[in-house]
PDB file of C-alpha atoms and ligand atoms in Angstrom:
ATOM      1  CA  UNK A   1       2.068 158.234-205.350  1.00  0.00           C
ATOM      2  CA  UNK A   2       2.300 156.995-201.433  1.00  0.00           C
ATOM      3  CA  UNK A   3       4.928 158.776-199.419  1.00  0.00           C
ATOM      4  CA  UNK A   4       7.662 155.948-199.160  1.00  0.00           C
ATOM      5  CA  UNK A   5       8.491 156.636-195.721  1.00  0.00           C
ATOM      6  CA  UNK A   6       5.308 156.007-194.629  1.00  0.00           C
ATOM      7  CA  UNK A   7       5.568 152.521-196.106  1.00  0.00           C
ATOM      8  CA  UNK A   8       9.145 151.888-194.697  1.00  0.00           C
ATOM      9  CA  UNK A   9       7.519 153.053-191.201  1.00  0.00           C
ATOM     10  CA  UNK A  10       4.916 150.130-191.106  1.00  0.00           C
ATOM     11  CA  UNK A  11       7.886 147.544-191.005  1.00  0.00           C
ATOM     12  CA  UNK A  12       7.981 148.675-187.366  1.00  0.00           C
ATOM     13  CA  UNK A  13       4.736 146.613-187.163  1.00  0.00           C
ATOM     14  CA  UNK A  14       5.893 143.125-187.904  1.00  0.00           C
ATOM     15  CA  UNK A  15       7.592 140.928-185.427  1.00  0.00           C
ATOM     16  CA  UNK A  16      11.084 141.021-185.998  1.00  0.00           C
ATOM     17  CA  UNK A  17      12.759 137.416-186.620  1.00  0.00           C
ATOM     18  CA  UNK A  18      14.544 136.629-183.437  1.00  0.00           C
ATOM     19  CA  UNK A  19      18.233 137.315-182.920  1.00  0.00           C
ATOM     20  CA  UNK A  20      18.822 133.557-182.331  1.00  0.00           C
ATOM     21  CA  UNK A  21      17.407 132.613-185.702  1.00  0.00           C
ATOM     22  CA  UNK A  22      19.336 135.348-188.019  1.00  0.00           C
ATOM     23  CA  UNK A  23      22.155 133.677-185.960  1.00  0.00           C
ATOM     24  CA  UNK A  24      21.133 130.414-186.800  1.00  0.00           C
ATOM     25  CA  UNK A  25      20.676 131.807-190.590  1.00  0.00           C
ATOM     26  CA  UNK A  26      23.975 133.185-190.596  1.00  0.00           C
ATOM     27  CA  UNK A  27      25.303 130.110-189.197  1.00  0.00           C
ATOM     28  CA  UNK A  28      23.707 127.823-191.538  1.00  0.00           C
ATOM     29  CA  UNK A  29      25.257 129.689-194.678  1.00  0.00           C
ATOM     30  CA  UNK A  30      28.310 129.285-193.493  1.00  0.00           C
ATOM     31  CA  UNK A  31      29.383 125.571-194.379  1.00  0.00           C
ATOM     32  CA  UNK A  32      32.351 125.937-191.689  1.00  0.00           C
ATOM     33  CA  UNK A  33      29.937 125.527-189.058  1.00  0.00           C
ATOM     34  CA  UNK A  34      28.926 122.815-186.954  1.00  0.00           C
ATOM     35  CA  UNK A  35      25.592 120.894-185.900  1.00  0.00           C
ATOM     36  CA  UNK A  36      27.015 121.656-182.600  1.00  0.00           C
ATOM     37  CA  UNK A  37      27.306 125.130-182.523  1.00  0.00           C
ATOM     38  CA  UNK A  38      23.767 125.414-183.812  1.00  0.00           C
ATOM     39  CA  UNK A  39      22.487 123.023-181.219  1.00  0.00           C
ATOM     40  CA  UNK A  40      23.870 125.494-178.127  1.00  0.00           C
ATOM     41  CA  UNK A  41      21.866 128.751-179.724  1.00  0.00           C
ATOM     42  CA  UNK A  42      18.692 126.709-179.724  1.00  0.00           C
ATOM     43  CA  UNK A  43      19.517 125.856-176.448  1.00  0.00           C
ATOM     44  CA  UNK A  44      19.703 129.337-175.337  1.00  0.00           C
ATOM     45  CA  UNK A  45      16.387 130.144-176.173  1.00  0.00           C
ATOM     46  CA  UNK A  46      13.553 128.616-174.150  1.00  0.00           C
ATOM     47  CA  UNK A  47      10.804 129.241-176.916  1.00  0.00           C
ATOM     48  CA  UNK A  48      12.787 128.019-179.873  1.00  0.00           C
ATOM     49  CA  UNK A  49      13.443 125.025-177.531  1.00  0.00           C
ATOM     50  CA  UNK A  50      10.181 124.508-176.691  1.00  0.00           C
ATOM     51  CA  UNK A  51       8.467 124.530-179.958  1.00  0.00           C
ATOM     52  CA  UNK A  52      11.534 122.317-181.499  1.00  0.00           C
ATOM     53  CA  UNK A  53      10.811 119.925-179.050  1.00  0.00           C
ATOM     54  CA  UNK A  54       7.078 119.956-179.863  1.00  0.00           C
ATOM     55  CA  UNK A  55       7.084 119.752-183.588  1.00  0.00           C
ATOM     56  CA  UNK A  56      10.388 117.141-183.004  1.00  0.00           C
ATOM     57  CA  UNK A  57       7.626 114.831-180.693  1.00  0.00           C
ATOM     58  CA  UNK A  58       4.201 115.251-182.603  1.00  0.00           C
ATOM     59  CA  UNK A  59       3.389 112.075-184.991  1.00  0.00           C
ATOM     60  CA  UNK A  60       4.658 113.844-188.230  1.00  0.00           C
ATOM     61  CA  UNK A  61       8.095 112.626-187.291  1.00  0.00           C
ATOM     62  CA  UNK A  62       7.245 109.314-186.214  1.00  0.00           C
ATOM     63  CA  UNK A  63      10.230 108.722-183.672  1.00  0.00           C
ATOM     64  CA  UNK A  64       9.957 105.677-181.690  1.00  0.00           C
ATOM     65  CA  UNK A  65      10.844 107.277-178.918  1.00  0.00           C
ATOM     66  CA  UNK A  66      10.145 110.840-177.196  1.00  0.00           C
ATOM     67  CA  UNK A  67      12.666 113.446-177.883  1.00  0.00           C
ATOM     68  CA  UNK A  68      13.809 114.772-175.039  1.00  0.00           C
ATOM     69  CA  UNK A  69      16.468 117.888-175.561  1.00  0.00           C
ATOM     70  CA  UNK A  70      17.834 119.639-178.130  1.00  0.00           C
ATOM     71  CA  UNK A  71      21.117 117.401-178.542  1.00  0.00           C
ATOM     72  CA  UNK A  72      18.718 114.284-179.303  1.00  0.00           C
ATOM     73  CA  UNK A  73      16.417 116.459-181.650  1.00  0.00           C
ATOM     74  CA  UNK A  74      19.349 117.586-183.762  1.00  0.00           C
ATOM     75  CA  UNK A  75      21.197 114.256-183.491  1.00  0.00           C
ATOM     76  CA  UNK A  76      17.704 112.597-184.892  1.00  0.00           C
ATOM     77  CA  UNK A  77      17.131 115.072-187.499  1.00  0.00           C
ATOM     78  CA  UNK A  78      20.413 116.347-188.849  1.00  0.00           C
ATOM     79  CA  UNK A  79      21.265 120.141-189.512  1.00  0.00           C
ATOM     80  CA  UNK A  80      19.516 120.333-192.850  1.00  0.00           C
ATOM     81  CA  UNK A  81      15.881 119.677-190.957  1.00  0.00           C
ATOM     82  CA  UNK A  82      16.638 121.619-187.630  1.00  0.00           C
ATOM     83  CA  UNK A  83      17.687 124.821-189.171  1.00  0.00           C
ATOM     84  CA  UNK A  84      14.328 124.203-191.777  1.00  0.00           C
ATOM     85  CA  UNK A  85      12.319 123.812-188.453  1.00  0.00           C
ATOM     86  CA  UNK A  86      13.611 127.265-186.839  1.00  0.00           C
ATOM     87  CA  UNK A  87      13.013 129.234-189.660  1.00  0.00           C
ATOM     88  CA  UNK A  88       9.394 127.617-190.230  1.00  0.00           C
ATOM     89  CA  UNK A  89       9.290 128.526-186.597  1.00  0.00           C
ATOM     90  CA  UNK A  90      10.190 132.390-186.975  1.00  0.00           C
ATOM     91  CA  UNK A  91       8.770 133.473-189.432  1.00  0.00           C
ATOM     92  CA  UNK A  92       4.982 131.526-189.367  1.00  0.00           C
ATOM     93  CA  UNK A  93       3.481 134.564-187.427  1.00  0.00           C
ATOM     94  CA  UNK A  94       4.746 137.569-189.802  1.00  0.00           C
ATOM     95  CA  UNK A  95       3.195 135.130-192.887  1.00  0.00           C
ATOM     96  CA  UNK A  96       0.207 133.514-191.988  1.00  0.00           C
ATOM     97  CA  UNK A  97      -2.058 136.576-191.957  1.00  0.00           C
ATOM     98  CA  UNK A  98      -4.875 136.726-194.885  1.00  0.00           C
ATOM     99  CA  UNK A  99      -3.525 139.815-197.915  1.00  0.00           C
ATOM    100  CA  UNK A 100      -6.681 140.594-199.134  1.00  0.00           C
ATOM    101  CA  UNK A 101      -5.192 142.608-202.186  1.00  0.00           C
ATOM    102  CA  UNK A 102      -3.064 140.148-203.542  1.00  0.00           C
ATOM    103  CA  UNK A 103      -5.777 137.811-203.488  1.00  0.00           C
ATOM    104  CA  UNK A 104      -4.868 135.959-200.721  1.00  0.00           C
ATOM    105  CA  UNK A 105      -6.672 134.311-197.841  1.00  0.00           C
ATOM    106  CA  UNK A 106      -6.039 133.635-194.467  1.00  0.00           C
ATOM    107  CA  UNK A 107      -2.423 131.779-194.353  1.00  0.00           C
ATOM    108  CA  UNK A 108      -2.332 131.407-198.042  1.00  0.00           C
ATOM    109  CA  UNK A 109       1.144 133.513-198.439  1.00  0.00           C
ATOM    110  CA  UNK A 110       2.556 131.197-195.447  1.00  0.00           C
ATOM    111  CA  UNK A 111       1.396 127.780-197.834  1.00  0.00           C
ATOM    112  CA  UNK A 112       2.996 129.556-200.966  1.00  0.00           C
ATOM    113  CA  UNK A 113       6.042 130.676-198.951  1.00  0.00           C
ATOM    114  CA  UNK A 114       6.702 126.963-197.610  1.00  0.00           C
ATOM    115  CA  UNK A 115       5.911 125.328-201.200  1.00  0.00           C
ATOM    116  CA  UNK A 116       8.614 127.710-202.750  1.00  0.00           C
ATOM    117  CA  UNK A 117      11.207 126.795-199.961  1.00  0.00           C
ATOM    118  CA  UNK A 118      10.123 123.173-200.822  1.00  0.00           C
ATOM    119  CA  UNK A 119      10.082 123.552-204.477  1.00  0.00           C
ATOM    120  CA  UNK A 120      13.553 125.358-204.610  1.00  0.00           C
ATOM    121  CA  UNK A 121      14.968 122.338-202.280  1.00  0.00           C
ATOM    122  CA  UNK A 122      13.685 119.393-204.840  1.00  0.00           C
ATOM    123  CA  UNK A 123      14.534 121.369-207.608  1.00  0.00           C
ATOM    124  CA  UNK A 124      18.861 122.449-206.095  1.00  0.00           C
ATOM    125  CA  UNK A 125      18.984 118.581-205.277  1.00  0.00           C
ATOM    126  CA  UNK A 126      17.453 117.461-208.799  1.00  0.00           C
ATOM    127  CA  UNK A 127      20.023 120.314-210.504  1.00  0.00           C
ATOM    128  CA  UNK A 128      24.143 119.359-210.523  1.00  0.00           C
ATOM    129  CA  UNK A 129      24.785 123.366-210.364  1.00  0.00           C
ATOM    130  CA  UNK A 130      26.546 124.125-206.898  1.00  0.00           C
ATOM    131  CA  UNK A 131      24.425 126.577-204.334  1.00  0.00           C
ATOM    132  CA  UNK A 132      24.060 127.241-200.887  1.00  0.00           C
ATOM    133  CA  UNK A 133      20.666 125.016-200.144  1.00  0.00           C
ATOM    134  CA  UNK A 134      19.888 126.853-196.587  1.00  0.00           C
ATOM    135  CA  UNK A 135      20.259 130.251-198.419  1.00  0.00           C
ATOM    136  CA  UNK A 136      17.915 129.406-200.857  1.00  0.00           C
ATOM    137  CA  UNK A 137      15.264 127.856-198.640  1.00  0.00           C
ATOM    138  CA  UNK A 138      15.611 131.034-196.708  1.00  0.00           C
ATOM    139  CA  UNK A 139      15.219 133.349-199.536  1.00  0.00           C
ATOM    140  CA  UNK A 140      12.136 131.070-201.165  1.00  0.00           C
ATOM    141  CA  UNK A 141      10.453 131.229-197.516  1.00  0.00           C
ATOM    142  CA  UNK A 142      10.937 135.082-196.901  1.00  0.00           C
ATOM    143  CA  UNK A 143      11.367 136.357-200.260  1.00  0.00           C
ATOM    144  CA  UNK A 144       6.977 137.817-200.487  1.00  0.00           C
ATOM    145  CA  UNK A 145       7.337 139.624-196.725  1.00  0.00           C
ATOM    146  CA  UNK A 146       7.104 142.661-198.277  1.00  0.00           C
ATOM    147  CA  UNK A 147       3.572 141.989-199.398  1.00  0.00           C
ATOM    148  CA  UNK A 148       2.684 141.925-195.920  1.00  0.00           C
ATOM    149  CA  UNK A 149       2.797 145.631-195.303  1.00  0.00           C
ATOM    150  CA  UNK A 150       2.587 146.619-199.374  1.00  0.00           C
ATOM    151  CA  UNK A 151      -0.659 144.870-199.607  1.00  0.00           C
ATOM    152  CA  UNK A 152      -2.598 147.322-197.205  1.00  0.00           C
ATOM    153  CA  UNK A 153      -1.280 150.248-199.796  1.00  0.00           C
ATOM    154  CA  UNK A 154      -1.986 147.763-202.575  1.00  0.00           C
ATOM    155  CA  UNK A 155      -5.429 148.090-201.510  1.00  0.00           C
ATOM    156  CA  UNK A 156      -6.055 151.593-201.572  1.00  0.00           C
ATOM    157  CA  UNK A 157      -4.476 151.461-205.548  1.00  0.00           C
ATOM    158  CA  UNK A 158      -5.955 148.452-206.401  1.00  0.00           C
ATOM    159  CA  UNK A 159      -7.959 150.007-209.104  1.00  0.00           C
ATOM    160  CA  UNK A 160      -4.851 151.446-210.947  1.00  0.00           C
ATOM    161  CA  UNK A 161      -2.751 148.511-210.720  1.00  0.00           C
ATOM    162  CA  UNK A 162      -5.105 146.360-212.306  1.00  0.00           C
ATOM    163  CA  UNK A 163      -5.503 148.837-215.331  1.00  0.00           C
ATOM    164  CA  UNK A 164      -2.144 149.047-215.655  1.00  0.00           C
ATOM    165  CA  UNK A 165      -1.665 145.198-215.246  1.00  0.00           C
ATOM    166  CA  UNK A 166      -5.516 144.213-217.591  1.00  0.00           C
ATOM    167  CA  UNK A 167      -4.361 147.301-220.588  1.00  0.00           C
ATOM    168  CA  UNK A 168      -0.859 147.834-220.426  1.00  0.00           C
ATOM    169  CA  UNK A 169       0.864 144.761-219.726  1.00  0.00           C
ATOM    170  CA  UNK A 170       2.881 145.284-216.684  1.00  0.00           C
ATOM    171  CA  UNK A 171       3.361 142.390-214.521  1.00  0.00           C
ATOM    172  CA  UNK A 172       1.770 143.016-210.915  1.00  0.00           C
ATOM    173  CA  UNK A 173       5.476 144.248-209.527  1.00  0.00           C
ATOM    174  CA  UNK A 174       5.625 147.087-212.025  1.00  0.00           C
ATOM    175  CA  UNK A 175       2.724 147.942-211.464  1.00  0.00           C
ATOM    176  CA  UNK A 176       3.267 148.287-207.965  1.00  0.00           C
ATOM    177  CA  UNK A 177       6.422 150.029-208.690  1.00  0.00           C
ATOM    178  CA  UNK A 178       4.691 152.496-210.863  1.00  0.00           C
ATOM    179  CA  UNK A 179       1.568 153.309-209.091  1.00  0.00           C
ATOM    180  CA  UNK A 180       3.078 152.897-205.513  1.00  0.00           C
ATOM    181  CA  UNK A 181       6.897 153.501-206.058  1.00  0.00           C
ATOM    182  CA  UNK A 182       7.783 150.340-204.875  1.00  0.00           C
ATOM    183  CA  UNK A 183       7.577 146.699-205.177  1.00  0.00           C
ATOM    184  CA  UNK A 184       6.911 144.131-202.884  1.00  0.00           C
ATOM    185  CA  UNK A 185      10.702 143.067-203.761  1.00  0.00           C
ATOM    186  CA  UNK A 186      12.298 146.306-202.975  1.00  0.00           C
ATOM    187  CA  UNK A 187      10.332 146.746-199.539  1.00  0.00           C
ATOM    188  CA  UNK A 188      11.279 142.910-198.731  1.00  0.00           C
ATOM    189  CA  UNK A 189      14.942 143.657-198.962  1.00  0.00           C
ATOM    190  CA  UNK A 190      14.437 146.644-196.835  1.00  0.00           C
ATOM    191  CA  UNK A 191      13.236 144.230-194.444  1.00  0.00           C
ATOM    192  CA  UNK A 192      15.654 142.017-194.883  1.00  0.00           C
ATOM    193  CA  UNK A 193      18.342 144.668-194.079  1.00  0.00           C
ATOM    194  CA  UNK A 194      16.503 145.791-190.893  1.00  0.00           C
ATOM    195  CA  UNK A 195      17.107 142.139-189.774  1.00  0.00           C
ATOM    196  CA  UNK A 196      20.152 142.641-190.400  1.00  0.00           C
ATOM    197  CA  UNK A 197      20.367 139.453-192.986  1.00  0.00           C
ATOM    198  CA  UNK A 198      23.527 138.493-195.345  1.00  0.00           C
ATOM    199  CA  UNK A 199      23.852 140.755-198.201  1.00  0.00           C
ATOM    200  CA  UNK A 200      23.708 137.851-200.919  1.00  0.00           C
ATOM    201  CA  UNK A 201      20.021 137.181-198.944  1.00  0.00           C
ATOM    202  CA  UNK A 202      18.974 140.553-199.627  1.00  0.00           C
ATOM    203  CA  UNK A 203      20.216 140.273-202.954  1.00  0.00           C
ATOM    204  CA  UNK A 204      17.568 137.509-203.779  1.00  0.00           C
ATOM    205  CA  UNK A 205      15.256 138.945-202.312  1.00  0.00           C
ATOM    206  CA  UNK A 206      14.970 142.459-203.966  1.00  0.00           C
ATOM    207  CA  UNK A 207      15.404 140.155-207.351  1.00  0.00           C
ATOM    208  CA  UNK A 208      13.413 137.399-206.860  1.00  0.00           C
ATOM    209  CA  UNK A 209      11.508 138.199-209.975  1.00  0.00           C
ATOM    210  CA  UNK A 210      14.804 138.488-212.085  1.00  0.00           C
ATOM    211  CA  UNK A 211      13.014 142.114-212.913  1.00  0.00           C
ATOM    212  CA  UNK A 212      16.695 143.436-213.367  1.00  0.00           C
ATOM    213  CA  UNK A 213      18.371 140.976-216.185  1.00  0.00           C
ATOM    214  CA  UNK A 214      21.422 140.946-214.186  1.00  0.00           C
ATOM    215  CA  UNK A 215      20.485 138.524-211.264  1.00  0.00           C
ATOM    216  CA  UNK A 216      19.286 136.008-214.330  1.00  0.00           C
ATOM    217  CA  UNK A 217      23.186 134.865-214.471  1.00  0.00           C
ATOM    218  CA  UNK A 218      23.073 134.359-210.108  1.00  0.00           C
ATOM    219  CA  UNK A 219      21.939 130.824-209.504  1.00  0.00           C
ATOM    220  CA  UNK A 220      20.576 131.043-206.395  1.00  0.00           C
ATOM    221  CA  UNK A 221      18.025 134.130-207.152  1.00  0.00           C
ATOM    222  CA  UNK A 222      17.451 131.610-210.590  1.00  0.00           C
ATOM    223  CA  UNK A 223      16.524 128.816-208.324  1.00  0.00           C
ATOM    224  CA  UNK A 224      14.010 131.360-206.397  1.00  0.00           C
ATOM    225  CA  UNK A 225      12.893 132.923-209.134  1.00  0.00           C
ATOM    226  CA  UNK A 226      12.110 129.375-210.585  1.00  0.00           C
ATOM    227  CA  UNK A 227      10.842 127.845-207.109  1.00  0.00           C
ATOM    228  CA  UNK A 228       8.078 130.627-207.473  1.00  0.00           C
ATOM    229  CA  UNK A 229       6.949 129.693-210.879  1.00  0.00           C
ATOM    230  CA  UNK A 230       6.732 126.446-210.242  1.00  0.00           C
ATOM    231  CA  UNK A 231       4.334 127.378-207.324  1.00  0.00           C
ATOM    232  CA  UNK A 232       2.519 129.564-210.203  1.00  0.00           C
ATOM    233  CA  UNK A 233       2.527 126.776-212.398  1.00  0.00           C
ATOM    234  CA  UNK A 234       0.882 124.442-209.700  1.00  0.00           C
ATOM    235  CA  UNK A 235      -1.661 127.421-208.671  1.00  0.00           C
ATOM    236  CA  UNK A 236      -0.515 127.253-205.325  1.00  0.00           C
ATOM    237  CA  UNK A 237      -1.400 130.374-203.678  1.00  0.00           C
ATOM    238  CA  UNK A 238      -0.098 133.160-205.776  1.00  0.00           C
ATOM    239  CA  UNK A 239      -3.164 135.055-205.915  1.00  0.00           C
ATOM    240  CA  UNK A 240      -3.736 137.941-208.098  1.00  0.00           C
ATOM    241  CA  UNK A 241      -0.346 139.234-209.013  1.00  0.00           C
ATOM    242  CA  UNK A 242       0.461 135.122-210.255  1.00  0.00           C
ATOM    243  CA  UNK A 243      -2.103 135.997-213.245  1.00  0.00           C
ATOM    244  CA  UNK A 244       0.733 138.933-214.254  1.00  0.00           C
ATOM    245  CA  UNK A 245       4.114 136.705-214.746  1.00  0.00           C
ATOM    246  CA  UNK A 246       7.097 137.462-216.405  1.00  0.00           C
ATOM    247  CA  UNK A 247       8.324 134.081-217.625  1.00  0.00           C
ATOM    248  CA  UNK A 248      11.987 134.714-218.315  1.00  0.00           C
ATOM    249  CA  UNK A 249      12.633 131.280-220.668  1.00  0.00           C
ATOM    250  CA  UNK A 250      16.318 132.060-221.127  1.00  0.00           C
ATOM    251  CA  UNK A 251      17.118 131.389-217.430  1.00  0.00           C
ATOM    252  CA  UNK A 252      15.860 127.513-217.794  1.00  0.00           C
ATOM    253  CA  UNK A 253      18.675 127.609-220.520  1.00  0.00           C
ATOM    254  CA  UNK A 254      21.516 129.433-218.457  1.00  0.00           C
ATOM    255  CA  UNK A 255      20.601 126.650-215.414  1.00  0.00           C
ATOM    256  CA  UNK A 256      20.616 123.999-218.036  1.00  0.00           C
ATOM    257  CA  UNK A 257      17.271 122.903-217.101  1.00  0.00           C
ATOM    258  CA  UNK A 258      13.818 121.706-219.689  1.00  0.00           C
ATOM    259  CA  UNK A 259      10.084 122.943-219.060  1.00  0.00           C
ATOM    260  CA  UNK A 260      10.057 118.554-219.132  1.00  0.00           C
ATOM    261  CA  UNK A 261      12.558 118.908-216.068  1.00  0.00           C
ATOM    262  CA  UNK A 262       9.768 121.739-214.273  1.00  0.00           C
ATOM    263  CA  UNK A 263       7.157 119.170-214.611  1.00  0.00           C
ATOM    264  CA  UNK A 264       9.449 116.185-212.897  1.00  0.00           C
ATOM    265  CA  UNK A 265       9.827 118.854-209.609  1.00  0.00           C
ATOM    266  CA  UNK A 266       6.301 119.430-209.975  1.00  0.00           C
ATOM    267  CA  UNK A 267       5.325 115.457-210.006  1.00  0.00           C
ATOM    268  CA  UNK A 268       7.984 115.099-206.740  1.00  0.00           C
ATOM    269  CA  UNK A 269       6.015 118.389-205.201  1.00  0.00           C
ATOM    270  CA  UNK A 270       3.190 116.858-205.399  1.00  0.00           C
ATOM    271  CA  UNK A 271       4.217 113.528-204.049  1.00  0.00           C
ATOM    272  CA  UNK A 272       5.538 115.031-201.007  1.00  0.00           C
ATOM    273  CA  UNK A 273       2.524 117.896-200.289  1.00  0.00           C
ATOM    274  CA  UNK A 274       0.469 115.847-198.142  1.00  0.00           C
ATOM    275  CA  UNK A 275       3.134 115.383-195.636  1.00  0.00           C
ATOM    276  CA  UNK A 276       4.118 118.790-196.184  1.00  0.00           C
ATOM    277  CA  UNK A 277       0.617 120.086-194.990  1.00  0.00           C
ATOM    278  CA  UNK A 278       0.689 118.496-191.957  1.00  0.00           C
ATOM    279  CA  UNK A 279       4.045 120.062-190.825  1.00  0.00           C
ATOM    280  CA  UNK A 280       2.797 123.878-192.039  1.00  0.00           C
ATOM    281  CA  UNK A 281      -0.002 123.190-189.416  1.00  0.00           C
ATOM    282  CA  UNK A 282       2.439 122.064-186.743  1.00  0.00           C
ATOM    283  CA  UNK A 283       4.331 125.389-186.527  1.00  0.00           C
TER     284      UNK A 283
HETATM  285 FE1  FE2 B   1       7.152 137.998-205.244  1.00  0.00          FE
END
């Protein structure tokens, strides 16, 4: 078995989300706050200004007019979009790198990570059962970083996890967990703690594959959980580990939801991908 803490050691390695964005994050899951108050920490960060700015101005957006500061960009686009935007923006770079053991090319866990923030947001607007929407398009983007820095020890056990996952009918995370001695979920809310996010945030995280039958009674890991299988469903970029799925049916019961109502979010994913697409290669 790896030595955990040289695991834990490589999150050193990835670029840590910037403090104005977990302040963003913290401020956008707090539904207290105000467009304003989000609007002056973007403001006191030239590179989150800047690239707002560009992706606010480039054709995708299709304002008639060129947006010139932050106040007209959030005016124009509304707190939902501009908190969407800076957390596309932070956390692009850590994603977008190829994971050769999961089966993953180059920027395929950024595409799956922006479906499953898209997928969860159709499907908590399509579903009357209250949640926090920017939490859950948070946890849907972030909740694979741990695959970043498990899939270079996924690769040295390959062989074993895929026995374990072909003959004894683990899914992929317990196999990691067994082989390894952690999952991809654990090590992603280690991460998440590092960055010092919101404890319910970590929470979805280190469950988002409802592994413990607790978290299939909290909504908002549900919605995640279900986000991600809808991805699976679609065979967007889940690579290998999307081939060993634990499809919990009870939870479509507990959110009152059909396999007819998975297809209808599928149908409006698809609908929506193309325009989708162009904003993943804006940021
Ligand atoms: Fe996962």
């Amino acid at each position: 078995m790896t030595d955990i803490r040289e695991i834990v050691n490589e999150i050193e390695t990835l670029r840590p989300i910037p403090p104005v964005a977990a302040k963003i994050l913290e401020l956008a899951e707090d539904i207290n706050s105000s467009l304003a108050e989000i609007a002056d920490l973007i403001i006191h960060d030239p590179s989150l200004t800047a690239n707002v700015l560009r992706i606010c101005n480039s054709a995708n957006f299709g304002f008639s007019r060129k947006v010139e500061s932050v106040h007209d960009a959030t005016t124009l686009l509304g707190l939902n979009r501009i908190v969407k935007l800076v957390l596309l923006d932070s956390l692009s770079h850590n994603l977008s790198g190829d994971q050769q053991s999961y089966g993953l090319g180059e920027g395929e866990l950024w595409r799956h990570a922006v479906l499953s923030a898209h997928v969860v947001k159709i499907m908590g607007a399509n579903n009357g059962v209250p949640h926090n929407k920017h939490l859950v398009f948070t946890a849907a983007l972030i909740k694979d970083i741990g695959k970043v820095i498990l899939g270079r020890f996924v690769a040295f056990s390959f062989e074993k996890i895929h026995i374990l996952v072909k003959s004894h009918g683990y899914s992929f995370n317990e196999a990691e967990k067994e082989v390894i001695g952690m999952n991809h979920e654990e090590l992603g809310a280690l991460i998440a703690e590092r960055w010092r996010f919101s404890e319910k945030l970590i929470y979805i995280i280190r469950n988002h594959h409802l592994s413990d039958e607790s978290a299939r009674d909290d909504t908002e890991t549900a919605l995640v959980y279900l986000a991600d299988l809808v991805c699976m469903m679609m065979g967007m970029s889940t690579g290998v580990d999307g081939l060993a799925y634990r499809f919990y049916s009870d939870v479509l019961n507990r959110m009152s939801l059909t396999e007819k109502d998975l297809q209808t979010v599928i149908a409006a994913t698809g609908e929506s991908w193309e325009k989708l697409e162009s904003l993943l290669n804006l940021v």
